[in-house]
mmCIF file of C-alpha atoms in Angstrom:
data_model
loop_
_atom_site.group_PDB
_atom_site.id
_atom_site.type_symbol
_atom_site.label_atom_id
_atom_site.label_comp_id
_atom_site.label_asym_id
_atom_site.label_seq_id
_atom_site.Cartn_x
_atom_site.Cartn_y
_atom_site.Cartn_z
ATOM 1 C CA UNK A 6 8.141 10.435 -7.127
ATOM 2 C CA UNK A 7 8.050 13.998 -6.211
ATOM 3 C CA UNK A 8 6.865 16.458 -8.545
ATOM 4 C CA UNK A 9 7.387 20.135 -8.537
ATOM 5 C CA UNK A 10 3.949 21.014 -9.165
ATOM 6 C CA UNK A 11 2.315 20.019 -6.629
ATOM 7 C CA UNK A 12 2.598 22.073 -4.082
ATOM 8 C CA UNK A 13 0.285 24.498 -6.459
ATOM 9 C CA UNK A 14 -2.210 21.098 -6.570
ATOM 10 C CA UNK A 15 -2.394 20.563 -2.967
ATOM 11 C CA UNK A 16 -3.164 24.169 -2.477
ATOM 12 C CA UNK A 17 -5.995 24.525 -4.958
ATOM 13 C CA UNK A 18 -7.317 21.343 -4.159
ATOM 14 C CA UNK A 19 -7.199 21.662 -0.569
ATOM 15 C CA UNK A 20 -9.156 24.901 -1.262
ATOM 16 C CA UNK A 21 -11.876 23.558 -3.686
ATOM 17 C CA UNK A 22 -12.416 20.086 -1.298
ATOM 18 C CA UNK A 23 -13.516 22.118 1.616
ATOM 19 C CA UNK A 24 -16.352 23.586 0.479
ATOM 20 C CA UNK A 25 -17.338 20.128 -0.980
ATOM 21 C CA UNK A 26 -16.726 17.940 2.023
ATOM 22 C CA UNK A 27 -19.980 19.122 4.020
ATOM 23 C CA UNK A 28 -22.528 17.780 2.625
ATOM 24 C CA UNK A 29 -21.910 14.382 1.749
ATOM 25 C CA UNK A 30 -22.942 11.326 2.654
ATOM 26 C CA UNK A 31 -20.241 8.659 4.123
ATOM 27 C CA UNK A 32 -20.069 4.648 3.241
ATOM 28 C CA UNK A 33 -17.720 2.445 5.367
ATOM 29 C CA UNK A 34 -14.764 1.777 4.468
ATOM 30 C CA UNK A 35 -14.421 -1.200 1.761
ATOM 31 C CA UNK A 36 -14.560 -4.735 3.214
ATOM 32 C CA UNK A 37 -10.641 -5.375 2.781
ATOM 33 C CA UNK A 38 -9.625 -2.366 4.988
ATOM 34 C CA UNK A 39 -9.685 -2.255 8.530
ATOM 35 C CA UNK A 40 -8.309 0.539 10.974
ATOM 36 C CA UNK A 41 -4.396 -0.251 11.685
ATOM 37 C CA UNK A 42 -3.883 -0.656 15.813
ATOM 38 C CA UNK A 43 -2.819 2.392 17.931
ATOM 39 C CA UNK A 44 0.316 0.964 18.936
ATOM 40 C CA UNK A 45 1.710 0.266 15.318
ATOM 41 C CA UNK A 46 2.043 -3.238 15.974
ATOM 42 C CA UNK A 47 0.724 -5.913 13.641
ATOM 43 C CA UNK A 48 -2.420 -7.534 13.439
ATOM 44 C CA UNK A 49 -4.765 -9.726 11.243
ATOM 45 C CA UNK A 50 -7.547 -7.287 9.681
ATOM 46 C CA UNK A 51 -10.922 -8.731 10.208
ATOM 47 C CA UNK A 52 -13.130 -8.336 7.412
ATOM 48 C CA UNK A 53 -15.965 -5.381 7.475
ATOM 49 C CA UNK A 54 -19.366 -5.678 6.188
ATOM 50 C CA UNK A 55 -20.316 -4.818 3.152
ATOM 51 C CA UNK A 56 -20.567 -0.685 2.949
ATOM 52 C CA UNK A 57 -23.770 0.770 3.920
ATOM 53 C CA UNK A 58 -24.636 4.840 3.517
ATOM 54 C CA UNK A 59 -25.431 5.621 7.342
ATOM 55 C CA UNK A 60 -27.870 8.496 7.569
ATOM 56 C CA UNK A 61 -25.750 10.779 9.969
ATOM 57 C CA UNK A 62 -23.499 13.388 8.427
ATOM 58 C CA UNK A 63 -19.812 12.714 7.876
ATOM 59 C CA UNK A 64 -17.585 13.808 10.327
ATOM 60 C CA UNK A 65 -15.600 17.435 9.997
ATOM 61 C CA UNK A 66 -12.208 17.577 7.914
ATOM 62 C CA UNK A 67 -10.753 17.615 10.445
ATOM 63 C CA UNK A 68 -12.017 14.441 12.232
ATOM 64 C CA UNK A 69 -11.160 12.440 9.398
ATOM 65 C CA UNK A 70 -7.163 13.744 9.174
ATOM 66 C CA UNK A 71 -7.301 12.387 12.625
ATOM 67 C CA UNK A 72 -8.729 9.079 12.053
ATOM 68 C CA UNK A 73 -6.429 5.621 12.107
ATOM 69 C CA UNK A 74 -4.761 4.428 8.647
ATOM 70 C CA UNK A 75 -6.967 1.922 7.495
ATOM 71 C CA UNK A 76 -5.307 -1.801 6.518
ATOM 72 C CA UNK A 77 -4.933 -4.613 4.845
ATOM 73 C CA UNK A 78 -4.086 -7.844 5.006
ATOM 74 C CA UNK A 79 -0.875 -9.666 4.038
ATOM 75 C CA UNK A 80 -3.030 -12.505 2.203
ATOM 76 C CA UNK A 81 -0.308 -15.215 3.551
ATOM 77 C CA UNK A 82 -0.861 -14.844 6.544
ATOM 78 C CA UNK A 83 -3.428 -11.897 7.638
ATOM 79 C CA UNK A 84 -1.022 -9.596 9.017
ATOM 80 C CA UNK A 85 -2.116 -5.786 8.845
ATOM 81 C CA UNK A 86 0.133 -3.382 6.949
ATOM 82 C CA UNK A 87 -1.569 0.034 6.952
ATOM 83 C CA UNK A 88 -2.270 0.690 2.942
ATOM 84 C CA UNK A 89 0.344 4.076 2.991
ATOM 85 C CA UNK A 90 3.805 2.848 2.620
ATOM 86 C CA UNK A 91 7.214 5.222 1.531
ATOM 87 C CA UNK A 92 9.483 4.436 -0.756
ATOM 88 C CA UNK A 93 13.153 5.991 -0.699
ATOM 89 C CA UNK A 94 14.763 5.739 -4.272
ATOM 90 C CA UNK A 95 16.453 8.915 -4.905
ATOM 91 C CA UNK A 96 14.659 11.135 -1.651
ATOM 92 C CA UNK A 97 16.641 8.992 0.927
ATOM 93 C CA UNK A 98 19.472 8.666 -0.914
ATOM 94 C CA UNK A 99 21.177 11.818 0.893
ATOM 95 C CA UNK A 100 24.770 13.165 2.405
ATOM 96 C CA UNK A 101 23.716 12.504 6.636
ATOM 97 C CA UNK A 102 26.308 14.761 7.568
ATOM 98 C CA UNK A 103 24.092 17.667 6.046
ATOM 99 C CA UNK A 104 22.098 18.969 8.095
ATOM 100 C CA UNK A 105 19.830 21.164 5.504
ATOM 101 C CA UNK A 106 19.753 17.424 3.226
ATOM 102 C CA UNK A 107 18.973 15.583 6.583
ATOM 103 C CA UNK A 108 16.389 17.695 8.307
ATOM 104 C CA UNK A 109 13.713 17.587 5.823
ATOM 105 C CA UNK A 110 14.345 13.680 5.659
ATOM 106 C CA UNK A 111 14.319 13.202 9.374
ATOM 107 C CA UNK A 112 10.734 15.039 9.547
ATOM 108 C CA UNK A 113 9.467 12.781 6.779
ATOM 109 C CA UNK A 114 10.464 9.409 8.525
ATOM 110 C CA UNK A 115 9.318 11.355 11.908
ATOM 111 C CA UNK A 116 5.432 12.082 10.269
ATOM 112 C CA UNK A 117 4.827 8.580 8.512
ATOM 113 C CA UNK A 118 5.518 6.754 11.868
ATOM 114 C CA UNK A 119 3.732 9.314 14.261
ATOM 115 C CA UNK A 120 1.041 9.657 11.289
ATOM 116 C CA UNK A 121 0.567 5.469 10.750
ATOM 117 C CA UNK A 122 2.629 4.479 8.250
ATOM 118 C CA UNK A 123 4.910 1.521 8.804
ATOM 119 C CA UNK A 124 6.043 0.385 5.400
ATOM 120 C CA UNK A 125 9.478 1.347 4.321
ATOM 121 C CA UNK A 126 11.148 0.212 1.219
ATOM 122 C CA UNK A 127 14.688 0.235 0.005
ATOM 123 C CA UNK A 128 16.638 -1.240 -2.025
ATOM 124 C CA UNK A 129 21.056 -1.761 -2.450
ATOM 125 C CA UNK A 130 20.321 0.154 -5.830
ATOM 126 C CA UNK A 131 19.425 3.312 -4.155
ATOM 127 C CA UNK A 132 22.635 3.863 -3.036
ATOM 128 C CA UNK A 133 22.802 5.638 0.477
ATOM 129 C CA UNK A 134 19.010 5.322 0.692
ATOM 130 C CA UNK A 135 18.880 2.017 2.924
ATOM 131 C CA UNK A 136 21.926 3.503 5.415
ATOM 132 C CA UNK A 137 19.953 6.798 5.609
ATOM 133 C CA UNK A 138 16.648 4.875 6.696
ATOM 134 C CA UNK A 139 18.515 3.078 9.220
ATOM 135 C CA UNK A 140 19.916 6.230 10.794
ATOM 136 C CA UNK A 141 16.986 7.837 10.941
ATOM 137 C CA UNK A 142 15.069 5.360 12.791
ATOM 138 C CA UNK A 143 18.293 5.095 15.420
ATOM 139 C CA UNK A 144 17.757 8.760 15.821
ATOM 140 C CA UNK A 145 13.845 8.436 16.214
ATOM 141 C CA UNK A 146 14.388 5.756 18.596
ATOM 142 C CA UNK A 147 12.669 4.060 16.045
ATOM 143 C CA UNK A 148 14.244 0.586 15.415
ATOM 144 C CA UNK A 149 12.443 -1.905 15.159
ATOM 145 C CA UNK A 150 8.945 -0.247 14.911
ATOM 146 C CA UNK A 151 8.137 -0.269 11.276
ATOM 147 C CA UNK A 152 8.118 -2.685 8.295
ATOM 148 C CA UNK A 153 11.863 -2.762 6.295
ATOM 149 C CA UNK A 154 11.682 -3.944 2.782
ATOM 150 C CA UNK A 155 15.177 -3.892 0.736
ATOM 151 C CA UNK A 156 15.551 -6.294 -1.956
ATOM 152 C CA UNK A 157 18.550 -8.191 -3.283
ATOM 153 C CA UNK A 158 20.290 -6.483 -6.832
ATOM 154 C CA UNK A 159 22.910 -8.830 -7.725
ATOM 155 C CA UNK A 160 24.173 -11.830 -9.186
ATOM 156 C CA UNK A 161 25.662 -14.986 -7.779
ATOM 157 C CA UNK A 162 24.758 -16.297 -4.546
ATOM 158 C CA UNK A 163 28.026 -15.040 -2.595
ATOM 159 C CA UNK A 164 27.123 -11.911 -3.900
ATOM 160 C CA UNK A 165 23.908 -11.708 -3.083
ATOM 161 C CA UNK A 166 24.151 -13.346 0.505
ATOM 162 C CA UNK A 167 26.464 -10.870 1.352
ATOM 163 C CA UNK A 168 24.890 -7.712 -0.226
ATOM 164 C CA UNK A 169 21.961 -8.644 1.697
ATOM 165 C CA UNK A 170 24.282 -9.162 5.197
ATOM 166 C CA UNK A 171 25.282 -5.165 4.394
ATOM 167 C CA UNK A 172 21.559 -4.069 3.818
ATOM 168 C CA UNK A 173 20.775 -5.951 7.356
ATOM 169 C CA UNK A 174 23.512 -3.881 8.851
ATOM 170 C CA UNK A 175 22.991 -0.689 7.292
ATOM 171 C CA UNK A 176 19.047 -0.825 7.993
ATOM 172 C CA UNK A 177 20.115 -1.520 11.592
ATOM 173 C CA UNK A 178 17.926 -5.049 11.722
ATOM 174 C CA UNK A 179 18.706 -8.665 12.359
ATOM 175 C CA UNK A 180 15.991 -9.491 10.610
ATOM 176 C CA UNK A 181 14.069 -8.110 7.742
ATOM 177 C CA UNK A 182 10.619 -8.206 7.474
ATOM 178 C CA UNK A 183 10.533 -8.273 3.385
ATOM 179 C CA UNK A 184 13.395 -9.226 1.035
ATOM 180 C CA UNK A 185 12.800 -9.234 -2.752
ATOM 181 C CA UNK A 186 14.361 -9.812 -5.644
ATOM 182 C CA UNK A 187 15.005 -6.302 -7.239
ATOM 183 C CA UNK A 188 13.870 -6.091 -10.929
ATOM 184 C CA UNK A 189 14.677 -9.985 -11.138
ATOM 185 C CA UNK A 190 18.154 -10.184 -11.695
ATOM 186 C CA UNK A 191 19.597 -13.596 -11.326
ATOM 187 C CA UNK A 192 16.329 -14.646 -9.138
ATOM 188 C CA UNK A 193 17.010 -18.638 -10.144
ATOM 189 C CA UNK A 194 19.857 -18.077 -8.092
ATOM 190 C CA UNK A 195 18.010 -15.493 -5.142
ATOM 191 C CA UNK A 196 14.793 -16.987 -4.689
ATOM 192 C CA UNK A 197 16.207 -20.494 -3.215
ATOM 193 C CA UNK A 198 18.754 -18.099 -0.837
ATOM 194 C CA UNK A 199 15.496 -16.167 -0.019
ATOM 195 C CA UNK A 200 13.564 -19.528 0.939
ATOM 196 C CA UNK A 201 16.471 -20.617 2.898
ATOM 197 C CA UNK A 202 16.821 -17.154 5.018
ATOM 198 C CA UNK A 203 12.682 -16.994 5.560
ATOM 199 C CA UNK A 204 13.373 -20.518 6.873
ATOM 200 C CA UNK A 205 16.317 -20.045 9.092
ATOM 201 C CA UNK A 206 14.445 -16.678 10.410
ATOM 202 C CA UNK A 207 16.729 -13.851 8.950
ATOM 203 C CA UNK A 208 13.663 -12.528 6.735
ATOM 204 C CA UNK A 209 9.572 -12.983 7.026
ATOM 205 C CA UNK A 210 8.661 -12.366 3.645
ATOM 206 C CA UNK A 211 9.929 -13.078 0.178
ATOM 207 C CA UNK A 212 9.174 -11.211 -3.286
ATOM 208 C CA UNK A 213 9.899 -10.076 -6.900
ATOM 209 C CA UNK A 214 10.236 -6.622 -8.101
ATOM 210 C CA UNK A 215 10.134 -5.215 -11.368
ATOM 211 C CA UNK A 216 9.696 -1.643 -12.880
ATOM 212 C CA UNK A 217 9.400 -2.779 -17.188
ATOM 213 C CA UNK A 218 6.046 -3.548 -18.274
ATOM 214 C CA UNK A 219 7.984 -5.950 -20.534
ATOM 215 C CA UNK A 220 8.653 -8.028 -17.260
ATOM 216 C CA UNK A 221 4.837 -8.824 -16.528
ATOM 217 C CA UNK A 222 4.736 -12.118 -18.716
ATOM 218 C CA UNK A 223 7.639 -13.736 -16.627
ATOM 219 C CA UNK A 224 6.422 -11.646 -13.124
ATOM 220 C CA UNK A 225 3.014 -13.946 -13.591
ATOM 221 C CA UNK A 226 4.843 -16.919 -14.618
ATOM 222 C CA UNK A 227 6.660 -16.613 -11.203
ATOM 223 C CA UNK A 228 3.099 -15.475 -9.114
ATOM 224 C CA UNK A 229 1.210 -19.114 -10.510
ATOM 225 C CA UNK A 230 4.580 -21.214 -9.649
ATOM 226 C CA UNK A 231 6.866 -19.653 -6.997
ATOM 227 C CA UNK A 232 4.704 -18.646 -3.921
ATOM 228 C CA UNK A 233 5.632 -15.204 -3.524
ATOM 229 C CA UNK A 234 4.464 -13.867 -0.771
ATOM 230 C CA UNK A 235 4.806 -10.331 -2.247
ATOM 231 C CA UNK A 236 5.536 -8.676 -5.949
ATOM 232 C CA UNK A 237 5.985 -4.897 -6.503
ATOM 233 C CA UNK A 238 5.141 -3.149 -9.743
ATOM 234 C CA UNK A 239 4.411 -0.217 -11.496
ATOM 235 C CA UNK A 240 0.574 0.829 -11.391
ATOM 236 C CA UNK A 241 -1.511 4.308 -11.695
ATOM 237 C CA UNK A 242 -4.371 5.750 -13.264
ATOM 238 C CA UNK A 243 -1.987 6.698 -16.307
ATOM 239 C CA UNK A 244 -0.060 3.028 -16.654
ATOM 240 C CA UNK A 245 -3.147 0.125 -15.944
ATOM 241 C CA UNK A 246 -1.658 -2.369 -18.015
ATOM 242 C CA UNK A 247 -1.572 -4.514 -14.388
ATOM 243 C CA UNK A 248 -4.856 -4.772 -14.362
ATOM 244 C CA UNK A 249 -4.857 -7.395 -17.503
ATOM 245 C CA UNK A 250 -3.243 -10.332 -15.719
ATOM 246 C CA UNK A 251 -0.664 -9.556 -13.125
ATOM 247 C CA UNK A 252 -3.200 -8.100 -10.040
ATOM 248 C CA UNK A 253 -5.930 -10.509 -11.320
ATOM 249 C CA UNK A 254 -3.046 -13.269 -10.969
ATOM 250 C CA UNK A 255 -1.773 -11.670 -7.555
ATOM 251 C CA UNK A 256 -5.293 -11.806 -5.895
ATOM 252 C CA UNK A 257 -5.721 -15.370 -7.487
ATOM 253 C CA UNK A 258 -2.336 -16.841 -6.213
ATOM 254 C CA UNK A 259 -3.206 -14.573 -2.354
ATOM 255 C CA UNK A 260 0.423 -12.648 -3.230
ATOM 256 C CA UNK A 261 0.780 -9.007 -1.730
ATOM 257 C CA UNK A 262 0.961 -6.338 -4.090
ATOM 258 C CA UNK A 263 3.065 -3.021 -3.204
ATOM 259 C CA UNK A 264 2.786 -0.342 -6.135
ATOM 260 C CA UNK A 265 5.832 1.379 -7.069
ATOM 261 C CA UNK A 266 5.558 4.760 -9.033
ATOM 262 C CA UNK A 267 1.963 5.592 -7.917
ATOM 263 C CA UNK A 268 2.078 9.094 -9.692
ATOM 264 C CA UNK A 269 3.561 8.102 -12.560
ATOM 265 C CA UNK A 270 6.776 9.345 -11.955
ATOM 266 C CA UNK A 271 5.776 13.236 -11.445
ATOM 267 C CA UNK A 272 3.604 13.297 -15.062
ATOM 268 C CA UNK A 273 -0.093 12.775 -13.329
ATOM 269 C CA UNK A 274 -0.148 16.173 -11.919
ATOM 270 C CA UNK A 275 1.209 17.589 -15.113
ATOM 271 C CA UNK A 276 -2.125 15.772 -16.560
ATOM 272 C CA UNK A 277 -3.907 17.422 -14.142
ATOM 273 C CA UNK A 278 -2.482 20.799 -14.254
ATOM 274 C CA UNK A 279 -5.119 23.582 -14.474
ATOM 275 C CA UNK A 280 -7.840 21.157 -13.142
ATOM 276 C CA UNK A 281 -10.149 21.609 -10.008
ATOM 277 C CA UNK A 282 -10.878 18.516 -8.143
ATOM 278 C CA UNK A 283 -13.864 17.045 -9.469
ATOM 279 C CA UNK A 284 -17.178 17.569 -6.638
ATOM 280 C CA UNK A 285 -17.794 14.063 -6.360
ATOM 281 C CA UNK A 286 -13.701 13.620 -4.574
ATOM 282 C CA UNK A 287 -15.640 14.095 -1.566
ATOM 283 C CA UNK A 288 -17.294 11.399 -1.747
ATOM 284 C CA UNK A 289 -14.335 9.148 -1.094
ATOM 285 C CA UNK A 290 -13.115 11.203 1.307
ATOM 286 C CA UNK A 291 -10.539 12.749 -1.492
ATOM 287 C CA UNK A 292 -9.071 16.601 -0.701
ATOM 288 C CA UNK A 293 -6.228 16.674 -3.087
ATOM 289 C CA UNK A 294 -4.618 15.229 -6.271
ATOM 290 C CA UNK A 295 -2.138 12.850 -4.456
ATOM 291 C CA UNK A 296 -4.649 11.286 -2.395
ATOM 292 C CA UNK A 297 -6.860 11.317 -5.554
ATOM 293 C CA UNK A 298 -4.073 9.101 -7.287
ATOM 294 C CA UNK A 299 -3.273 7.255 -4.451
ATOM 295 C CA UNK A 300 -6.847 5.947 -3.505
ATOM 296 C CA UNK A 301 -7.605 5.045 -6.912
ATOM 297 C CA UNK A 302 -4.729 2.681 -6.934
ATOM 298 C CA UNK A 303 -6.242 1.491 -3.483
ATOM 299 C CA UNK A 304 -9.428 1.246 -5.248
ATOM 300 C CA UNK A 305 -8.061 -2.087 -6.835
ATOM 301 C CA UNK A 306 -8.560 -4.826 -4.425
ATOM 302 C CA UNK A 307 -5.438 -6.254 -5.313
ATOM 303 C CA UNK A 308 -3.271 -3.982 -4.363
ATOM 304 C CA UNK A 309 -1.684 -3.705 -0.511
ATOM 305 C CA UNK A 310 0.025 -0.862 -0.331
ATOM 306 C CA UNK A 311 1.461 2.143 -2.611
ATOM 307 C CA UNK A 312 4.884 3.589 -1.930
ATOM 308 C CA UNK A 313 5.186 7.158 -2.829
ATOM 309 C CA UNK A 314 8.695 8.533 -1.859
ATOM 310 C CA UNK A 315 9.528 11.937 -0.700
ATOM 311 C CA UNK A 316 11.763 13.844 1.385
ATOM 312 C CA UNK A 317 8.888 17.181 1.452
ATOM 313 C CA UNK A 318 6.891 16.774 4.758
ATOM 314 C CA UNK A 319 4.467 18.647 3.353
ATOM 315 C CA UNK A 320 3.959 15.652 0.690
ATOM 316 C CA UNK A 321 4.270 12.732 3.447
ATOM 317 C CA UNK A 322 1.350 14.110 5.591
ATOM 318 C CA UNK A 323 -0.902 14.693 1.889
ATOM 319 C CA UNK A 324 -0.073 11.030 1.181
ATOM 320 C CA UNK A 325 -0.870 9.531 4.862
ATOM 321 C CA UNK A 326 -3.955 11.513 4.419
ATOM 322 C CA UNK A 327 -4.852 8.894 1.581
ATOM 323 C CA UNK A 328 -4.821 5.597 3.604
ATOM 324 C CA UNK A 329 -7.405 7.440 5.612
ATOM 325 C CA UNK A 330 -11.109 7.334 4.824
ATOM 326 C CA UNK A 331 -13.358 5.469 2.028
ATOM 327 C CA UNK A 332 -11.890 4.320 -1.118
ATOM 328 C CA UNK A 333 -13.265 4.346 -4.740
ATOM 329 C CA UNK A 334 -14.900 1.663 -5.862
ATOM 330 C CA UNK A 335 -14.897 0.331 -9.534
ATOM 331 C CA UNK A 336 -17.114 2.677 -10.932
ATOM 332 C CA UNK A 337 -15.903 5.677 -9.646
ATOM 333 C CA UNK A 338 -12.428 4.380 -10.937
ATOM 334 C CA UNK A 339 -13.417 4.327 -14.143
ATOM 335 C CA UNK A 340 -14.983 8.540 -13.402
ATOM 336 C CA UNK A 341 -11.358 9.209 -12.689
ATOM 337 C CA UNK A 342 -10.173 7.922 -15.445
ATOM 338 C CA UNK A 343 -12.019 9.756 -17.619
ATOM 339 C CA UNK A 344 -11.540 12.935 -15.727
ATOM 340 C CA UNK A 345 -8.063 13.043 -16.874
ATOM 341 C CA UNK A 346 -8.365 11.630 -20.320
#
């Protein structure tokens, strides 16, 4: 989520990372990323080689805010998602017919297309959120164009076929590219409808969602017997219990991983109030404290895609700028980590 501090981050950071930037070397980008296609359609990521420190100096700032989002690979079936996604609980869920609520909204949805993103998530629970995203793409001209994930939130299977009939409508899709079962309520009863709609065409992807870290027992229960094709949970440099079992069990099982409340709900930058950016951000490409959150979580190579959500396109470009460049690797992690201890 959004956080009120950090516009002052961004600033200071932004500030501090410039000076650093010039003089350090560059590795390729991690074997499990790959540069998403110019025309935003999908692809299968080939694999890199292994990173190598080229001799040449890195390219200018701003070179790299122009570069492609990077990828990765749907492990079902090797389609590329580009590794920024945007979530819309709460920022999306909005009165249209205001024009000072919908304007800020409308550049958000207008900068992660235009800037790479195609991941958008949603969910019945959010209330207006999924009807929003859908109007917003019709006025973009959009439809059609990026990844729509909602998830089913009810019990019975009525119920829940027809809740997911109004999310189709109110996204303004015939078919949606991920359905999951929000926060798994009633999924003995979702998961078969969810089978039987990937089947019959109406969805491409099937999942499980859950925010409790109470959840993760039965979350990897379902990962080693259900073949998800994707499960969304809380992970950040503050909450790691994920780490433990479920991402091990995610990359094990070749489930997709989407990461909901990637800065810890707002409380990271409060952690890292006061701080500079440490000098050695640069060398993963890192100018601010979002994208210094956000790439360690992409540091983990289980995990597909983060979903931040805002509705400050200030914030949307910060967190594009994350997909963008090299990531962390485990080492460097575990620097960050104890940076903000």
């Amino acid at each position: 989520m959004d956080h009120l501090n950090r516009r002052g981050f961004l600033h200071a950071s932004l500030a501090v990372s410039a000076a650093m930037v010039a003089g350090c070397t560059r590795d390729k980008p991690e074997s499990k990323l790959s540069a998403a296609p110019e025309t935003g359609q999908t692809g299968v990521g080939a694999p890199a080689s292994p990173p190598v420190k080229p001799e040449t100096s890195p390219p200018a700032p701003q070179a790299q805010e122009n570069a492609p989002m990077l990828t990765r690979p749907i492990p079902r079936t090797g389609e590329a998602i580009p590794v920024i996604g945007l979530g819309t609980a709460r920022t999306f869920d909005i009165d249209s017919s205001n024009a000072d609520e919908r304007a800020p909204v409308l550049d958000v949805m207008r900068q992660f297309l235009t800037g790479g993103g195609r991941l958008i998530d949603s969910s019945p629970m959010y209330r207006r959120a999924e009807a929003v995203t859908g109007d917003l793409l019709a006025e973009l001209q959009a439809i059609g164009k990026p990844f729509l994930a909602t998830k089913v939130w009810t019990s019975g299977k009525r119920e829940g076929i027809e809740q997911m009939e109004r999310s189709l409508q109110r996204m303004r899709t015939t078919r949606m590219d991920l359905m999951q079962v929000h926060n798994l309520l009633d999924w003995k009863t979702q998961l078969p409808v969810l089978r039987e709609w990937k089947q019959a065409g109406r969805i491409r992807y099937l999942g499980v969602t859950h925010y409790q870290l109470g959840a993760f027992e039965e979350l990897e229960k379902l990962l080693r017997t259900e073949a998800l094709d994707f499960i969304q949970l809380p992970y950040n440099l503050a909450v790691r219990e994920a780490e433990k079992r479920l991402l091990p069990a995610a990359k094990d099982t070749g489930t997709a991983v989407l990461v909901m409340r990637p800065f810890d709900e707002g409380s990271l930058f409060e952690r890292a109030k006061g701080k500079p950016l440490p000098p050695w951000a640069a060398d993963f490409d890192c100018t601010s404290w979002a994208q210094f959150f956000l790439k360690f979580i992409l540091g983990h190579p289980a995990v597909t895609c983060p979903i931040p959500a805002t509705a400050k396109p200030k914030h949307i470009a910060d967190n594009l700028q994350a997909g963008r460049g090299r990531m962390p690797d485990e080492a460097t992690r575990q620097k960050m980590i104890a940076y903000l201890a």
